[in-house]
mmCIF file of C-alpha atoms in Angstrom:
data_model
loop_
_atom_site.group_PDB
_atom_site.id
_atom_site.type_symbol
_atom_site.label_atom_id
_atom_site.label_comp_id
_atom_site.label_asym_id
_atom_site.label_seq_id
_atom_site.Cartn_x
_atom_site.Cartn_y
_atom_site.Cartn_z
ATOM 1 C CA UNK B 926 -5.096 13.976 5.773
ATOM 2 C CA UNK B 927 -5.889 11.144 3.564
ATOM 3 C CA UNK B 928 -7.748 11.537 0.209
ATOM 4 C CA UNK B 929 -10.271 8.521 0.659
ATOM 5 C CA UNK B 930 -12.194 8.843 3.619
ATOM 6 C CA UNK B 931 -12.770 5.652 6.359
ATOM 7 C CA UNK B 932 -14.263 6.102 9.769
ATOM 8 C CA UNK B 933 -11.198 5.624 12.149
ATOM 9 C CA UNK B 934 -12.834 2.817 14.083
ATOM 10 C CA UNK B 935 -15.810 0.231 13.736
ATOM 11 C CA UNK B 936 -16.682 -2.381 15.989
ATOM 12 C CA UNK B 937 -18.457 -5.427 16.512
ATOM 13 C CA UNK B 938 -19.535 -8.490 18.621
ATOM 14 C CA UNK B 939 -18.023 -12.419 17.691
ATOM 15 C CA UNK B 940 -20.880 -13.367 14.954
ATOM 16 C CA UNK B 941 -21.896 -10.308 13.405
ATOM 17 C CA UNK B 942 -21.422 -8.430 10.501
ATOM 18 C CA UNK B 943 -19.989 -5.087 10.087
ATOM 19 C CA UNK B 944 -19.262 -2.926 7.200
ATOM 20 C CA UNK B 945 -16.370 -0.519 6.584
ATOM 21 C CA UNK B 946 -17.296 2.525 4.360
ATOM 22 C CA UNK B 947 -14.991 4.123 2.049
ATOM 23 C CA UNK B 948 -15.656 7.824 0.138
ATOM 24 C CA UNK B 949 -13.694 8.992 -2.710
ATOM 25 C CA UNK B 950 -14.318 11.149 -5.415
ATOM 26 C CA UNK B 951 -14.698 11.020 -9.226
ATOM 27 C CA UNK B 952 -10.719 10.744 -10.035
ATOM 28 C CA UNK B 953 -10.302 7.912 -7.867
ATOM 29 C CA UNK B 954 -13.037 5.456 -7.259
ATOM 30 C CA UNK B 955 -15.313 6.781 -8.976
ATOM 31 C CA UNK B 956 -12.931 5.686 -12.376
ATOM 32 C CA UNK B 957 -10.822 3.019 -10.426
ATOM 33 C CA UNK B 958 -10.651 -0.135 -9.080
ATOM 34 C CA UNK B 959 -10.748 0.032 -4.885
ATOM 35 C CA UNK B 960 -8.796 -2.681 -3.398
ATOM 36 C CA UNK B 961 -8.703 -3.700 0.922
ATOM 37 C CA UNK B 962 -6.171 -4.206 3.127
ATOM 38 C CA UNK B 963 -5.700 -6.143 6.265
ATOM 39 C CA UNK B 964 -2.832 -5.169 8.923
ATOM 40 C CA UNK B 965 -2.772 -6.965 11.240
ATOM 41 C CA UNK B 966 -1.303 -5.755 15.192
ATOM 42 C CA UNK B 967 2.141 -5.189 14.461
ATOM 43 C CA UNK B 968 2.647 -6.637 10.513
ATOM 44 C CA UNK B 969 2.790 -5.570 7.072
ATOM 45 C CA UNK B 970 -0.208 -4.929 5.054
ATOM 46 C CA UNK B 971 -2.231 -7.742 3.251
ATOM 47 C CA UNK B 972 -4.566 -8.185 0.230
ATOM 48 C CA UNK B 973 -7.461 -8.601 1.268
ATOM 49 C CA UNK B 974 -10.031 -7.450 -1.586
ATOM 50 C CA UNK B 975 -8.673 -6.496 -4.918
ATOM 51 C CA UNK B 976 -10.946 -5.369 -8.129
ATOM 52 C CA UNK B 977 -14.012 -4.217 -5.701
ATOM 53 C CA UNK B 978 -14.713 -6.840 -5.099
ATOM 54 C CA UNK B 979 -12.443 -9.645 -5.669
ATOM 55 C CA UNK B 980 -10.944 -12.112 -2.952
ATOM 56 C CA UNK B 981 -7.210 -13.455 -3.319
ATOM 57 C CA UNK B 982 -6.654 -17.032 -2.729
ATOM 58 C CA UNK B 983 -7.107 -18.115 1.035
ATOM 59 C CA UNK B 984 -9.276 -14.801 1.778
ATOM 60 C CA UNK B 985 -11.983 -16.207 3.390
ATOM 61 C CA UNK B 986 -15.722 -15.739 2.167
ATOM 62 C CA UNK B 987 -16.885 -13.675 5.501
ATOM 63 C CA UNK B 988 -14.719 -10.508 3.578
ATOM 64 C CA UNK B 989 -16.788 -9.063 0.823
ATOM 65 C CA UNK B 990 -15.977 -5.658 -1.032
ATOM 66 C CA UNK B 991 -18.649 -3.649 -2.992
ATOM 67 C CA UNK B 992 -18.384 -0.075 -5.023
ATOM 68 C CA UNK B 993 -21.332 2.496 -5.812
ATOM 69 C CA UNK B 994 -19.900 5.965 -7.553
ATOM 70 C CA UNK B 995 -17.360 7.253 -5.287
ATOM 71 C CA UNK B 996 -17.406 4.764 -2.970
ATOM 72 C CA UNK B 997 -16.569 1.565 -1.713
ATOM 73 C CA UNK B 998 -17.625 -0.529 1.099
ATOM 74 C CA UNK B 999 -15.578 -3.680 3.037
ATOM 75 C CA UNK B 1000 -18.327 -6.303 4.369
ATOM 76 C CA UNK B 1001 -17.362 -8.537 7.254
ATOM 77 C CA UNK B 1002 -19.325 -11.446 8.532
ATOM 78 C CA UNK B 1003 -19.412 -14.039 10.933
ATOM 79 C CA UNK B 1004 -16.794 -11.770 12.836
ATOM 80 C CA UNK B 1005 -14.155 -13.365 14.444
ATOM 81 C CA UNK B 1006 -11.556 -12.248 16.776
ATOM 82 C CA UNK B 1007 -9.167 -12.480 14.332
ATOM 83 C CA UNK B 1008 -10.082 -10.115 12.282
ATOM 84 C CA UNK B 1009 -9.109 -7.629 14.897
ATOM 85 C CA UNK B 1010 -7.332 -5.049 12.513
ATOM 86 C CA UNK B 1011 -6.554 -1.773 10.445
ATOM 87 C CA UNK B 1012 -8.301 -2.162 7.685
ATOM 88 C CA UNK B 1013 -7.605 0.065 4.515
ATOM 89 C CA UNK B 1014 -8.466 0.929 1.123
ATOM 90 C CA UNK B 1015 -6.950 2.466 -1.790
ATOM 91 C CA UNK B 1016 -7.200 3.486 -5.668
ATOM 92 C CA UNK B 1017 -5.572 5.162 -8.371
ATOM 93 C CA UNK B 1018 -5.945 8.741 -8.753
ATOM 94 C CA UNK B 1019 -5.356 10.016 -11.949
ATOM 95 C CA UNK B 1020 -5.929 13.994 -11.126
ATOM 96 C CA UNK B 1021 -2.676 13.284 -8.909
ATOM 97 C CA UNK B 1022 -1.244 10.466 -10.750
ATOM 98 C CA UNK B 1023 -0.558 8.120 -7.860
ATOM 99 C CA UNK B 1024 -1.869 5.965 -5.313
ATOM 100 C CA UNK B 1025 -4.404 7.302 -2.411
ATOM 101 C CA UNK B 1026 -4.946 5.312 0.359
ATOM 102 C CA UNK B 1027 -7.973 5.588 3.179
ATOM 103 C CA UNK B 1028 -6.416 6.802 6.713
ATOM 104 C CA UNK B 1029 -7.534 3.271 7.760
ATOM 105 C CA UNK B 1030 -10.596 1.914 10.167
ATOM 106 C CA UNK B 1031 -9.060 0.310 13.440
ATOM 107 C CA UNK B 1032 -12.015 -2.772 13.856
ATOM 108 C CA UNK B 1033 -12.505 -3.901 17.258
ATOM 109 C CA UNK B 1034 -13.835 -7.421 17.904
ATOM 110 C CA UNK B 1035 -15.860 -6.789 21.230
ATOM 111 C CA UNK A 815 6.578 -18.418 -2.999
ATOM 112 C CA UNK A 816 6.804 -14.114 -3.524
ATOM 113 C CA UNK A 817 9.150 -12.729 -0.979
ATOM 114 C CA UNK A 818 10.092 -9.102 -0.622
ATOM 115 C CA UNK A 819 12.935 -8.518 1.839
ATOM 116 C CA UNK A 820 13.342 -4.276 2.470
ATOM 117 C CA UNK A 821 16.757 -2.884 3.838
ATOM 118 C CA UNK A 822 18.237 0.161 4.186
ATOM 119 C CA UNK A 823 16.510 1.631 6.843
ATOM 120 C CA UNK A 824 17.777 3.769 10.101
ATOM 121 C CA UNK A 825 18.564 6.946 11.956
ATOM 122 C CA UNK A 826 19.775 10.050 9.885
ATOM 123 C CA UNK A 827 19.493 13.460 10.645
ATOM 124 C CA UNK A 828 17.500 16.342 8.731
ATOM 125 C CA UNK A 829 18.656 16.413 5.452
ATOM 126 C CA UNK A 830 20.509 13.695 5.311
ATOM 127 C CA UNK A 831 19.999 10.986 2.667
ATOM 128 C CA UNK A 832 19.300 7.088 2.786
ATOM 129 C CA UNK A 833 19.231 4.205 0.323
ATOM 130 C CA UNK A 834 16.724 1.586 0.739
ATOM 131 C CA UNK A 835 16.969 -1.789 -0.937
ATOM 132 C CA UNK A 836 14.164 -4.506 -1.739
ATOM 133 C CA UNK A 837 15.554 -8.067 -2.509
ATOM 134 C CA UNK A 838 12.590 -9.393 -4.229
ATOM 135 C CA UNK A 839 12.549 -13.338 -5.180
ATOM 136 C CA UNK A 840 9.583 -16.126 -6.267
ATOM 137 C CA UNK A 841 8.259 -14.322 -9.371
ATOM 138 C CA UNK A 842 9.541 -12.567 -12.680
ATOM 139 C CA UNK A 843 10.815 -9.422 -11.176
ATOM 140 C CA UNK A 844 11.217 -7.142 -14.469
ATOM 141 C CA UNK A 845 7.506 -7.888 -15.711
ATOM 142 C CA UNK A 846 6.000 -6.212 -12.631
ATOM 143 C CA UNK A 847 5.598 -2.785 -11.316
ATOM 144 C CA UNK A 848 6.854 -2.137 -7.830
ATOM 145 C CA UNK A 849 6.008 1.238 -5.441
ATOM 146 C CA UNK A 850 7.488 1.928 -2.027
ATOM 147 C CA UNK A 851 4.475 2.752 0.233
ATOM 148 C CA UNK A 852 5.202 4.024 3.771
ATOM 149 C CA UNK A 853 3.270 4.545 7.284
ATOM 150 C CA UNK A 854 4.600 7.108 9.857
ATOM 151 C CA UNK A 855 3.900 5.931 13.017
ATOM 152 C CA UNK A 856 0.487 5.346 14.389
ATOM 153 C CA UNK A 857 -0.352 6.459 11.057
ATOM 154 C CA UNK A 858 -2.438 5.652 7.991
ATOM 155 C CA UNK A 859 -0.544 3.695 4.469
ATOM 156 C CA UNK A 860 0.771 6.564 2.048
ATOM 157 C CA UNK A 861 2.240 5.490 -1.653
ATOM 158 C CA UNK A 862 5.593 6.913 -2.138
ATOM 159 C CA UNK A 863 6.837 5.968 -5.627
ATOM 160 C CA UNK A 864 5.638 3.468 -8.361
ATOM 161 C CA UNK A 865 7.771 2.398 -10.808
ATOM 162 C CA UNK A 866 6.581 0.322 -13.865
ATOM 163 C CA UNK A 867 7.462 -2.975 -14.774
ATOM 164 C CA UNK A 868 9.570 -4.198 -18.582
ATOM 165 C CA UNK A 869 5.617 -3.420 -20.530
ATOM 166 C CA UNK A 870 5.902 0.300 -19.197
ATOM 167 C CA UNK A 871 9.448 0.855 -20.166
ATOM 168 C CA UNK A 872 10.155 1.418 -16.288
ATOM 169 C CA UNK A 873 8.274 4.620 -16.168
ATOM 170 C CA UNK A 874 8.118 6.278 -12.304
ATOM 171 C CA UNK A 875 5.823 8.357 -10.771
ATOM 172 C CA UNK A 876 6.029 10.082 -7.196
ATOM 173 C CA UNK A 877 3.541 11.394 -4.761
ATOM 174 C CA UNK A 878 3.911 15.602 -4.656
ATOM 175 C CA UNK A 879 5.133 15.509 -0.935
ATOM 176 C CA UNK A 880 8.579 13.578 -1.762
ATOM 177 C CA UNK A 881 8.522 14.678 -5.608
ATOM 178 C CA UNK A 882 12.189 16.319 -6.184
ATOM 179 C CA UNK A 883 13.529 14.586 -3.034
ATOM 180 C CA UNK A 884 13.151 11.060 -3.402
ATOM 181 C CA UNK A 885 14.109 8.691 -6.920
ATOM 182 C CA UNK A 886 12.699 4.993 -7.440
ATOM 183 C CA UNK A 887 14.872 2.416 -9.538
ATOM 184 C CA UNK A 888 15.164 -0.597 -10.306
ATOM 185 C CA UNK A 889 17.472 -3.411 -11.038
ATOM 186 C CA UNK A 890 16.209 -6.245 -13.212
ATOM 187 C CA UNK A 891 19.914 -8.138 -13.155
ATOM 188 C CA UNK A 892 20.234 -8.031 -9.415
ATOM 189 C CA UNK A 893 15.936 -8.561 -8.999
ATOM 190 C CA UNK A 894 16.101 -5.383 -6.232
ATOM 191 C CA UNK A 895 14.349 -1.661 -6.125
ATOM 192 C CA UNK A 896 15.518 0.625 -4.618
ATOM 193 C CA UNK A 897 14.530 4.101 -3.329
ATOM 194 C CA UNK A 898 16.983 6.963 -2.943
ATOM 195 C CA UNK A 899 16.139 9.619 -0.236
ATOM 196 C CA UNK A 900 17.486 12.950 0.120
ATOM 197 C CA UNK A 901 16.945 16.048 1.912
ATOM 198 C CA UNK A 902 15.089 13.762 5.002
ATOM 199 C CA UNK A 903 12.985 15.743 7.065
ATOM 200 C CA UNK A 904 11.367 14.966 10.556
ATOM 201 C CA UNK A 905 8.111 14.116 8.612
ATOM 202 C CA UNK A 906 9.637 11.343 6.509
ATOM 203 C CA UNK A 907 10.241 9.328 9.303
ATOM 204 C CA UNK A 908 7.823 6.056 8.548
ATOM 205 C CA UNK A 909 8.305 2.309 7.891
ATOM 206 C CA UNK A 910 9.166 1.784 4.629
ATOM 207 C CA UNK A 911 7.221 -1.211 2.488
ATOM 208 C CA UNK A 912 8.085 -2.393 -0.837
ATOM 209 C CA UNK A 913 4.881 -3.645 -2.441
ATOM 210 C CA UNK A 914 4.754 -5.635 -5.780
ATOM 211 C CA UNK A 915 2.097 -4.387 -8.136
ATOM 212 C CA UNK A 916 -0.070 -7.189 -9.733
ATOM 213 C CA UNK A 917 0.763 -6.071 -13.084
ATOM 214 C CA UNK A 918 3.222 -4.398 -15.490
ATOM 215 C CA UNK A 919 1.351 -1.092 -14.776
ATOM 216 C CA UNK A 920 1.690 0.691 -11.770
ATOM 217 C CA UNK A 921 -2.139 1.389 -11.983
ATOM 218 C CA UNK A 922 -2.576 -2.251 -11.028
ATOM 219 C CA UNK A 923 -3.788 -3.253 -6.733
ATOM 220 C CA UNK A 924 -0.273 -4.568 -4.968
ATOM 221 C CA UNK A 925 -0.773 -8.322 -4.248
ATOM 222 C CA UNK A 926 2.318 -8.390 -2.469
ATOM 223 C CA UNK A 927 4.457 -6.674 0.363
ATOM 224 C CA UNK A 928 7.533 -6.775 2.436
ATOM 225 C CA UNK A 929 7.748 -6.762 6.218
ATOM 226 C CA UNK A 930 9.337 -2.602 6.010
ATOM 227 C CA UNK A 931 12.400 -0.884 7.241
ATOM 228 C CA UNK A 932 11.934 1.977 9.638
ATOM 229 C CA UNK A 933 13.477 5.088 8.668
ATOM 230 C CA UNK A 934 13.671 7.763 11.405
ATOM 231 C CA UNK A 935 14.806 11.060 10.510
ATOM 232 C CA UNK A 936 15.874 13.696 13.811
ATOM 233 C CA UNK A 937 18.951 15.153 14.676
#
């Protein structure tokens, strides 16, 4: 069982905007930086949000990433087929001095 | 451009061992910290090992479920971590990704990762 918590699916029409929760605790994301990850059908994992809410280069503006207290949350708009995914996030933990990782939300583009 | 090429991977039985390699290239491999992260199949990302980049003295750290069976190195010279497995068991069985920290600390979000090796462990 993973230690952050995601729903294991979310879904969503072409156009609209969904949002991807993430729950943590106090050792975790409630000190930590959350960062997002994109995997797409069959590849590695890719930055996606990093810093809460920070976009890499070429990320584009429909992926937003906010934090409140133990948790984070990973904003999509405009949704695309494309961004038919896993989609993960992950901190530092410092009670078990390593990274944690959210079991991952499976977004289907309807 | 940041490439991380993983190798290494394969079939070995229960408690065998493996060596997996990451060739890394396109950035200054000895300031950054590198983990190993892993997915068994139709499973969620776990973090296996971090090891710290030249600013952390090349400290490591390892998740509790591989602690005493697994050890992460690095070689600066050669630009390549590794990760030594031994004592497999069924549950190890995962693809394997090397992931470049975005700093010396292995605190820091990973910017970067390979494409994996699959390891499958089963007699």
């Amino acid at each position: 069982q993973s230690v952050l918590i995601q729903p294991p699916s979310a879904s969503g029409t072409p156009g609209q905007r969904v949002t991807i929760s993430c729950s943590g605790s106090s050792s975790d994301i409630g000190t930590y930086s959350v960062s997002w990850y994109q995997q797409l059908p069959g590849t590695a994992p890719k930055l996606l949000i990093y810093s809460d809410n920070q976009r890499p280069s070429g990320v584009p503006d429909r992926f937003s990433g906010s934090k409140s207290g133990t948790s984070a949350s990973l904003a999509i708009s405009g949704l695309q087929s494309e961004d038919e995914a896993d989609y993960s996030c992950a901190a530092w933990d410092d009670s078990l001095n390593g990274w944690v990782f959210g079991g991952g939300t499976k977004l289907t583009v309807l | 451009e940041v490439q991380l090429v993983e190798s290494g991977g394969g079939l070995v039985q229960p408690g065998g061992s493996l060596r997996l390699s990451c060739a890394a290239s396109g950035f200054t491999f000895t300031t950054y910290a590198m983990s190993w992260v892993r997915q068994a199949p139709g499973k969620g990302l776990q973090w296996v090992s971090g090891i710290g980049g030249s600013r952390s003295s090349d400290s490591t750290y390892y998740a509790d479920s591989v602690k005493g069976r697994v050890t992460i190195s690095r070689d600066n010279s050669k630009n390549t971590l590794y990760l030594q497995m031994n004592s497999l068991r069924a549950e190890d069985t995962a693809v394997y990704y090397c992931a470049k920290s975005a700093g010396y600390s292995y605190g820091t979000y990973f910017d970067c990762g390979g494409q994996g090796t699959l390891v499958t462990v089963s007699s």
